[in-house]
Amino acid sequence: MSGTLPPTQAKGHPTDMAHFEARTTAGDGRVVVALTGECDLEGRDELTAVLLGAVDEAPVVVVDLTGVTFIDSSGIHGLVTAHRAALEAGRRLHVVNAMGTVATVLEITGIASLLGEEPAATPGSGQEGGHA
């Protein structure tokens, strides 16, 4: 029990590559949540908690998916849960930089159009809050 190796050291498990991590950066009326690894059942609770915390912290949450290598229904659920919380609070959440199969999954599920990047979402752009 106390002799169990951390998952990244367990023999035969490629969890170094699959490890989920979320980093937040706040500033200028927004929080950027940079995700890395796999957004799946194993990281679902952490993903949802981080995103909901970001929604509570700022009027705009940008979820950067550059480092995400895999997303399944659990990851989609976390994004939708946070999106709903943002809407209820009069805030916004959107995703940016999805690539490869992650972009394909977001497109197929409709999340890409629901949470897609806004053209005026760059820092310091003076975006106007006219649409959801």
Coordinates of N, CA, C and O in Angstrom, one line a residue:
M1 N 0.8 -1.2 0.0 CA 0.0 0.0 0.0 C 0.9 1.3 0.0 O 0.8 2.1 -0.9
S2 N 1.7 1.4 1.0 CA 2.6 2.6 1.0 C 3.8 2.4 0.0 O 4.4 3.4 -0.3
G3 N 4.0 1.2 -0.5 CA 5.1 0.9 -1.4 C 4.7 1.1 -2.9 O 5.4 0.8 -3.8
T4 N 3.4 1.5 -3.2 CA 3.0 1.7 -4.5 C 3.7 2.8 -5.2 O 3.8 3.9 -4.7
L5 N 4.2 2.6 -6.4 CA 4.8 3.6 -7.2 C 3.8 4.6 -7.7 O 2.7 4.2 -8.1
P6 N 4.2 5.9 -7.8 CA 3.3 6.8 -8.5 C 3.1 6.4 -10.0 O 3.9 5.7 -10.5
P7 N 1.9 6.7 -10.6 CA 1.6 6.2 -11.9 C 2.7 6.5 -12.9 O 2.9 5.7 -13.8
T8 N 3.4 7.6 -12.8 CA 4.4 7.9 -13.8 C 5.6 7.0 -13.7 O 6.5 6.9 -14.6
Q9 N 5.7 6.2 -12.6 CA 6.9 5.3 -12.4 C 6.5 3.9 -12.5 O 7.3 3.0 -12.4
A10 N 5.2 3.6 -12.7 CA 4.8 2.2 -12.8 C 5.3 1.6 -14.1 O 5.1 2.2 -15.1
K11 N 5.9 0.4 -14.0 CA 6.5 -0.2 -15.1 C 5.4 -0.6 -16.1 O 4.3 -1.1 -15.8
G12 N 5.7 -0.3 -17.4 CA 4.8 -0.7 -18.5 C 3.6 0.2 -18.7 O 2.8 -0.1 -19.5
H13 N 3.5 1.3 -18.0 CA 2.4 2.2 -18.2 C 2.9 3.5 -18.8 O 3.7 4.2 -18.2
P14 N 2.3 3.9 -20.0 CA 2.8 5.1 -20.6 C 2.1 6.4 -20.0 O 1.7 7.3 -20.8
T15 N 1.9 6.5 -18.7 CA 1.1 7.6 -18.1 C 1.9 8.9 -18.2 O 1.3 9.9 -18.0
D16 N 3.2 8.9 -18.4 CA 3.9 10.1 -18.6 C 3.3 10.9 -19.8 O 3.1 12.1 -19.7
M17 N 2.9 10.2 -20.8 CA 2.4 10.9 -22.0 C 0.9 11.2 -21.8 O 0.4 12.2 -22.3
A18 N 0.2 10.4 -21.0 CA -1.2 10.6 -20.9 C -1.6 11.4 -19.7 O -2.8 11.8 -19.6
H19 N -0.7 11.8 -18.9 CA -1.0 12.6 -17.7 C -1.8 13.8 -18.0 O -1.5 14.6 -18.9
F20 N -2.9 14.1 -17.2 CA -3.7 15.3 -17.4 C -3.2 16.4 -16.5 O -2.9 16.1 -15.3
E21 N -3.1 17.6 -17.0 CA -2.6 18.7 -16.2 C -3.4 20.0 -16.7 O -3.6 20.2 -17.9
A22 N -3.7 20.8 -15.7 CA -4.4 22.1 -16.0 C -3.6 23.2 -15.3 O -3.4 23.1 -14.1
R23 N -3.3 24.2 -16.1 CA -2.6 25.4 -15.5 C -3.5 26.6 -15.8 O -3.9 26.8 -17.0
T24 N -3.6 27.5 -14.8 CA -4.4 28.7 -15.1 C -3.6 29.9 -15.0 O -2.6 30.0 -14.2
T25 N -3.9 30.9 -15.8 CA -3.2 32.2 -15.7 C -4.3 33.3 -15.8 O -5.2 33.2 -16.7
A26 N -4.3 34.2 -14.8 CA -5.4 35.2 -14.7 C -4.8 36.5 -15.1 O -3.7 36.8 -14.8
G27 N -5.7 37.4 -15.7 CA -5.3 38.7 -15.9 C -6.2 39.4 -17.0 O -6.7 38.7 -17.8
D28 N -6.3 40.7 -16.9 CA -7.0 41.4 -17.9 C -8.5 41.0 -18.1 O -9.0 40.9 -19.3
G29 N -9.2 40.7 -17.0 CA -10.6 40.3 -17.1 C -10.9 38.9 -17.6 O -12.0 38.5 -18.0
R30 N -9.8 38.1 -17.7 CA -10.0 36.7 -18.2 C -9.1 35.7 -17.4 O -8.1 36.1 -16.9
V31 N -9.4 34.5 -17.5 CA -8.6 33.4 -17.1 C -8.3 32.5 -18.2 O -9.2 32.1 -19.0
V32 N -7.0 32.2 -18.5 CA -6.7 31.2 -19.5 C -6.4 29.9 -18.8 O -5.5 29.9 -17.9
V33 N -7.0 28.8 -19.2 CA -6.8 27.5 -18.6 C -6.1 26.7 -19.7 O -6.7 26.3 -20.7
A34 N -4.8 26.4 -19.5 CA -4.1 25.6 -20.5 C -4.1 24.1 -20.0 O -3.6 23.8 -19.0
L35 N -4.6 23.3 -20.9 CA -4.8 21.9 -20.6 C -3.7 21.1 -21.3 O -3.3 21.4 -22.5
T36 N -3.2 20.0 -20.7 CA -2.2 19.2 -21.3 C -2.5 17.7 -21.0 O -3.0 17.4 -19.9
G37 N -2.3 16.9 -22.0 CA -2.5 15.4 -21.8 C -3.8 15.0 -22.3 O -4.3 15.5 -23.3
E38 N -4.4 14.0 -21.6 CA -5.7 13.4 -22.0 C -6.8 13.9 -21.1 O -6.7 13.8 -19.9
C39 N -7.9 14.4 -21.7 CA -9.1 14.8 -21.0 C -10.1 13.6 -21.1 O -10.9 13.5 -22.0
D40 N -9.9 12.7 -20.1 CA -10.8 11.5 -20.1 C -11.3 11.3 -18.7 O -11.2 12.2 -17.8
L41 N -11.9 10.1 -18.4 CA -12.5 9.8 -17.2 C -11.6 10.0 -16.0 O -12.0 10.6 -14.9
E42 N -10.3 9.7 -16.2 CA -9.4 9.8 -15.1 C -9.2 11.3 -14.6 O -9.0 11.5 -13.4
G43 N -9.2 12.2 -15.5 CA -9.0 13.6 -15.1 C -10.3 14.4 -15.1 O -10.2 15.6 -14.9
R44 N -11.4 13.8 -15.3 CA -12.7 14.5 -15.3 C -13.0 15.4 -14.2 O -13.3 16.6 -14.3
D45 N -12.8 14.9 -12.9 CA -13.1 15.7 -11.8 C -12.2 16.9 -11.7 O -12.6 18.0 -11.3
E46 N -10.9 16.7 -11.9 CA -10.0 17.8 -11.9 C -10.3 18.9 -13.0 O -10.3 20.1 -12.7
L47 N -10.6 18.4 -14.2 CA -10.9 19.3 -15.3 C -12.1 20.2 -14.9 O -12.1 21.4 -15.0
T48 N -13.2 19.5 -14.4 CA -14.4 20.2 -14.1 C -14.2 21.2 -13.0 O -14.6 22.4 -13.1
A49 N -13.4 20.8 -11.9 CA -13.2 21.7 -10.8 C -12.4 22.9 -11.3 O -12.6 24.1 -10.9
V50 N -11.3 22.7 -12.1 CA -10.5 23.8 -12.6 C -11.3 24.8 -13.4 O -11.3 26.0 -13.3
L51 N -12.1 24.3 -14.3 CA -12.9 25.1 -15.2 C -14.0 25.9 -14.4 O -14.2 27.1 -14.7
L52 N -14.7 25.2 -13.5 CA -15.7 25.9 -12.7 C -15.0 27.0 -11.8 O -15.6 28.1 -11.6
G53 N -13.8 26.7 -11.3 CA -13.1 27.7 -10.5 C -12.7 28.9 -11.4 O -12.8 30.1 -10.9
A54 N -12.4 28.7 -12.6 CA -12.0 29.8 -13.5 C -13.3 30.6 -13.9 O -13.2 31.8 -13.9
V55 N -14.4 29.9 -14.0 CA -15.7 30.7 -14.3 C -16.0 31.6 -13.2 O -16.5 32.7 -13.4
D56 N -15.8 31.1 -11.9 CA -16.0 31.9 -10.8 C -15.1 33.1 -10.7 O -15.4 34.1 -10.0
E57 N -13.9 33.0 -11.3 CA -12.9 34.0 -11.1 C -12.9 35.2 -12.1 O -12.5 36.3 -11.8
A58 N -13.4 34.9 -13.3 CA -13.3 36.0 -14.3 C -14.5 35.9 -15.3 O -15.1 34.8 -15.5
P59 N -14.8 37.0 -15.9 CA -16.0 37.0 -16.8 C -15.7 36.3 -18.1 O -16.7 35.9 -18.8
V60 N -14.5 36.1 -18.5 CA -14.1 35.3 -19.7 C -13.1 34.2 -19.4 O -12.1 34.5 -18.7
V61 N -13.4 33.0 -19.8 CA -12.5 31.9 -19.6 C -12.1 31.3 -21.0 O -13.0 31.0 -21.8
V62 N -10.8 31.3 -21.2 CA -10.3 30.8 -22.5 C -9.6 29.4 -22.1 O -8.7 29.4 -21.3
V63 N -10.1 28.3 -22.7 CA -9.5 27.0 -22.5 C -8.6 26.7 -23.7 O -9.1 26.5 -24.8
D64 N -7.3 26.7 -23.4 CA -6.3 26.4 -24.4 C -6.1 24.9 -24.5 O -5.5 24.3 -23.6
L65 N -6.4 24.3 -25.7 CA -6.3 22.9 -25.9 C -5.0 22.5 -26.6 O -4.9 21.4 -27.1
T66 N -4.0 23.4 -26.7 CA -2.8 23.1 -27.5 C -2.2 21.8 -27.1 O -1.8 21.0 -27.9
G67 N -2.1 21.6 -25.8 CA -1.4 20.4 -25.3 C -2.3 19.2 -25.1 O -1.8 18.1 -24.6
V68 N -3.5 19.2 -25.5 CA -4.4 18.1 -25.3 C -4.2 17.1 -26.4 O -4.3 17.4 -27.6
T69 N -3.9 15.8 -26.1 CA -3.7 14.8 -27.1 C -4.9 13.9 -27.3 O -4.9 13.1 -28.2
F70 N -5.9 13.9 -26.4 CA -7.0 13.1 -26.4 C -8.1 13.7 -25.6 O -7.9 14.3 -24.6
I71 N -9.4 13.6 -26.1 CA -10.5 14.0 -25.3 C -11.7 13.0 -25.6 O -11.9 12.6 -26.8
D72 N -12.4 12.6 -24.6 CA -13.5 11.7 -24.7 C -14.7 12.4 -24.2 O -14.7 13.6 -23.9
S73 N -15.8 11.6 -24.0 CA -17.1 12.2 -23.5 C -16.9 12.8 -22.1 O -17.6 13.8 -21.8
S74 N -16.0 12.3 -21.3 CA -15.8 12.9 -20.0 C -15.2 14.3 -20.1 O -15.6 15.2 -19.4
G75 N -14.3 14.5 -21.0 CA -13.7 15.8 -21.2 C -14.7 16.8 -21.8 O -14.8 17.9 -21.4
I76 N -15.5 16.3 -22.8 CA -16.6 17.1 -23.3 C -17.6 17.5 -22.3 O -18.0 18.6 -22.2
H77 N -17.9 16.5 -21.4 CA -18.9 16.8 -20.3 C -18.3 18.0 -19.4 O -19.1 18.9 -19.0
G78 N -17.0 17.9 -19.1 CA -16.4 19.0 -18.3 C -16.5 20.3 -18.9 O -16.8 21.3 -18.3
L79 N -16.3 20.4 -20.2 CA -16.4 21.6 -21.0 C -17.8 22.2 -21.0 O -18.1 23.4 -20.8
V80 N -18.8 21.3 -21.2 CA -20.2 21.7 -21.3 C -20.7 22.1 -19.9 O -21.4 23.1 -19.8
T81 N -20.3 21.4 -18.9 CA -20.7 21.8 -17.5 C -20.2 23.2 -17.2 O -20.9 24.0 -16.6
A82 N -18.9 23.5 -17.5 CA -18.3 24.8 -17.2 C -19.0 25.9 -18.1 O -19.2 27.0 -17.7
H83 N -19.3 25.5 -19.4 CA -20.0 26.4 -20.3 C -21.4 26.8 -19.7 O -21.7 28.0 -19.6
R84 N -22.1 25.8 -19.2 CA -23.4 26.1 -18.6 C -23.3 27.0 -17.4 O -24.1 27.9 -17.2
A85 N -22.3 26.7 -16.5 CA -22.1 27.5 -15.3 C -21.7 29.0 -15.7 O -22.2 29.9 -15.1
A86 N -20.9 29.1 -16.8 CA -20.6 30.5 -17.3 C -21.8 31.2 -17.7 O -22.0 32.4 -17.4
L87 N -22.7 30.5 -18.5 CA -23.9 31.2 -19.0 C -24.8 31.6 -17.9 O -25.3 32.7 -17.9
E88 N -25.0 30.7 -16.9 CA -25.8 31.0 -15.7 C -25.3 32.2 -14.9 O -26.0 33.0 -14.3
A89 N -24.0 32.4 -15.0 CA -23.3 33.6 -14.2 C -23.2 34.8 -15.1 O -22.6 35.8 -14.7
G90 N -23.7 34.7 -16.4 CA -23.5 35.8 -17.3 C -22.1 36.0 -17.8 O -21.6 37.1 -18.1
R91 N -21.4 34.9 -17.8 CA -19.9 34.9 -18.2 C -19.8 34.1 -19.5 O -20.7 33.5 -20.0
R92 N -18.5 34.0 -20.0 CA -18.3 33.3 -21.2 C -17.1 32.3 -21.1 O -16.1 32.6 -20.4
L93 N -17.2 31.2 -21.8 CA -16.1 30.2 -21.8 C -16.0 29.8 -23.3 O -17.0 29.5 -23.9
H94 N -14.8 29.8 -23.8 CA -14.6 29.2 -25.1 C -13.2 28.5 -25.2 O -12.4 28.7 -24.3
V95 N -13.1 27.7 -26.2 CA -11.9 26.9 -26.4 C -11.1 27.4 -27.6 O -11.7 27.9 -28.5
V96 N -9.8 27.2 -27.5 CA -8.9 27.6 -28.6 C -7.8 26.6 -28.8 O -7.6 25.8 -27.9
N97 N -7.3 26.6 -30.0 CA -6.1 25.8 -30.3 C -6.3 24.2 -30.3 O -5.3 23.5 -30.0
A98 N -7.5 23.8 -30.5 CA -7.7 22.3 -30.7 C -7.0 21.9 -32.0 O -7.2 22.5 -33.0
M99 N -6.3 20.7 -31.9 CA -5.6 20.2 -33.1 C -5.9 18.7 -33.3 O -6.2 18.0 -32.3
G100 N -5.7 18.2 -34.5 CA -5.8 16.8 -34.8 C -7.1 16.2 -34.4 O -8.1 16.7 -34.6
T101 N -7.0 15.0 -33.7 CA -8.2 14.3 -33.4 C -9.0 15.0 -32.3 O -10.2 14.9 -32.3
V102 N -8.4 15.8 -31.5 CA -9.1 16.6 -30.5 C -10.0 17.6 -31.2 O -11.2 17.7 -30.9
A103 N -9.5 18.3 -32.3 CA -10.3 19.2 -33.1 C -11.4 18.4 -33.8 O -12.6 18.9 -33.8
T104 N -11.2 17.2 -34.2 CA -12.2 16.4 -34.9 C -13.3 16.1 -34.0 O -14.5 16.2 -34.3
V105 N -13.0 15.6 -32.8 CA -14.0 15.3 -31.8 C -14.8 16.5 -31.4 O -16.1 16.4 -31.3
L106 N -14.2 17.6 -31.2 CA -15.0 18.9 -30.9 C -15.9 19.2 -32.1 O -17.0 19.7 -31.8
E107 N -15.4 19.0 -33.3 CA -16.3 19.4 -34.5 C -17.4 18.4 -34.6 O -18.6 18.8 -34.7
I108 N -17.2 17.1 -34.4 CA -18.2 16.1 -34.5 C -19.3 16.3 -33.5 O -20.5 16.1 -33.7
T109 N -18.9 16.6 -32.3 CA -19.8 16.7 -31.1 C -20.6 18.1 -31.1 O -21.5 18.3 -30.3
G110 N -20.1 19.0 -31.9 CA -20.7 20.4 -32.0 C -20.1 21.3 -31.0 O -20.5 22.5 -30.9
I111 N -19.2 20.8 -30.2 CA -18.5 21.7 -29.2 C -17.7 22.8 -29.9 O -17.6 23.9 -29.4
A112 N -17.1 22.5 -31.0 CA -16.3 23.5 -31.7 C -17.1 24.7 -32.1 O -16.7 25.9 -31.9
S113 N -18.4 24.6 -32.5 CA -19.2 25.7 -32.9 C -19.8 26.3 -31.6 O -20.0 27.6 -31.6
L114 N -20.1 25.5 -30.6 CA -20.6 26.1 -29.3 C -19.6 26.9 -28.6 O -19.9 28.0 -28.1
L115 N -18.4 26.4 -28.5 CA -17.4 27.0 -27.7 C -16.2 27.6 -28.5 O -15.1 27.8 -27.9
G116 N -16.4 27.7 -29.8 CA -15.3 28.1 -30.6 C -14.7 29.4 -30.3 O -15.3 30.3 -29.7
E117 N -13.5 29.6 -30.8 CA -12.7 30.9 -30.5 C -13.4 32.1 -31.1 O -13.9 32.0 -32.3
E118 N -13.5 33.1 -30.4 CA -14.0 34.4 -30.9 C -12.9 35.2 -31.6 O -11.8 35.2 -31.2
P119 N -13.2 35.8 -32.7 CA -12.2 36.5 -33.5 C -11.6 37.6 -32.6 O -10.4 37.9 -32.8
A120 N -12.3 38.3 -31.7 CA -11.7 39.4 -30.9 C -11.3 38.9 -29.6 O -11.2 39.7 -28.6
A121 N -10.9 37.6 -29.4 CA -10.5 37.1 -28.1 C -9.1 37.3 -27.8 O -8.6 36.8 -26.7
T122 N -8.3 38.0 -28.6 CA -6.9 38.2 -28.2 C -6.8 39.2 -27.1 O -7.5 40.1 -27.0
P123 N -5.8 39.0 -26.2 CA -5.6 40.0 -25.1 C -5.4 41.4 -25.6 O -4.7 41.6 -26.6
G124 N -6.1 42.3 -24.9 CA -5.9 43.7 -25.3 C -6.7 44.1 -26.5 O -6.5 45.2 -27.1
S125 N -7.6 43.3 -27.0 CA -8.4 43.6 -28.2 C -9.6 44.5 -28.0 O -10.2 45.0 -28.9
G126 N -9.9 44.8 -26.7 CA -11.0 45.6 -26.4 C -12.3 45.1 -26.9 O -13.2 45.8 -27.5
Q127 N -12.5 43.8 -26.7 CA -13.7 43.1 -27.3 C -15.0 43.7 -26.7 O -15.0 44.0 -25.5
E128 N -16.0 43.8 -27.5 CA -17.3 44.2 -27.0 C -18.2 43.0 -26.8 O -18.1 42.0 -27.5
G129 N -19.0 43.0 -25.7 CA -19.8 41.8 -25.3 C -21.1 41.8 -26.0 O -22.1 41.9 -25.3
G130 N -21.2 41.7 -27.3 CA -22.4 41.8 -28.0 C -23.1 40.5 -28.3 O -24.3 40.4 -28.6
H131 N -22.4 39.4 -28.3 CA -23.0 38.1 -28.7 C -22.5 37.0 -27.8 O -21.5 37.1 -27.2
A132 N -23.3 35.9 -27.8 CA -22.9 34.7 -26.9 C -22.4 33.6 -27.6 O -22.6 33.3 -28.7

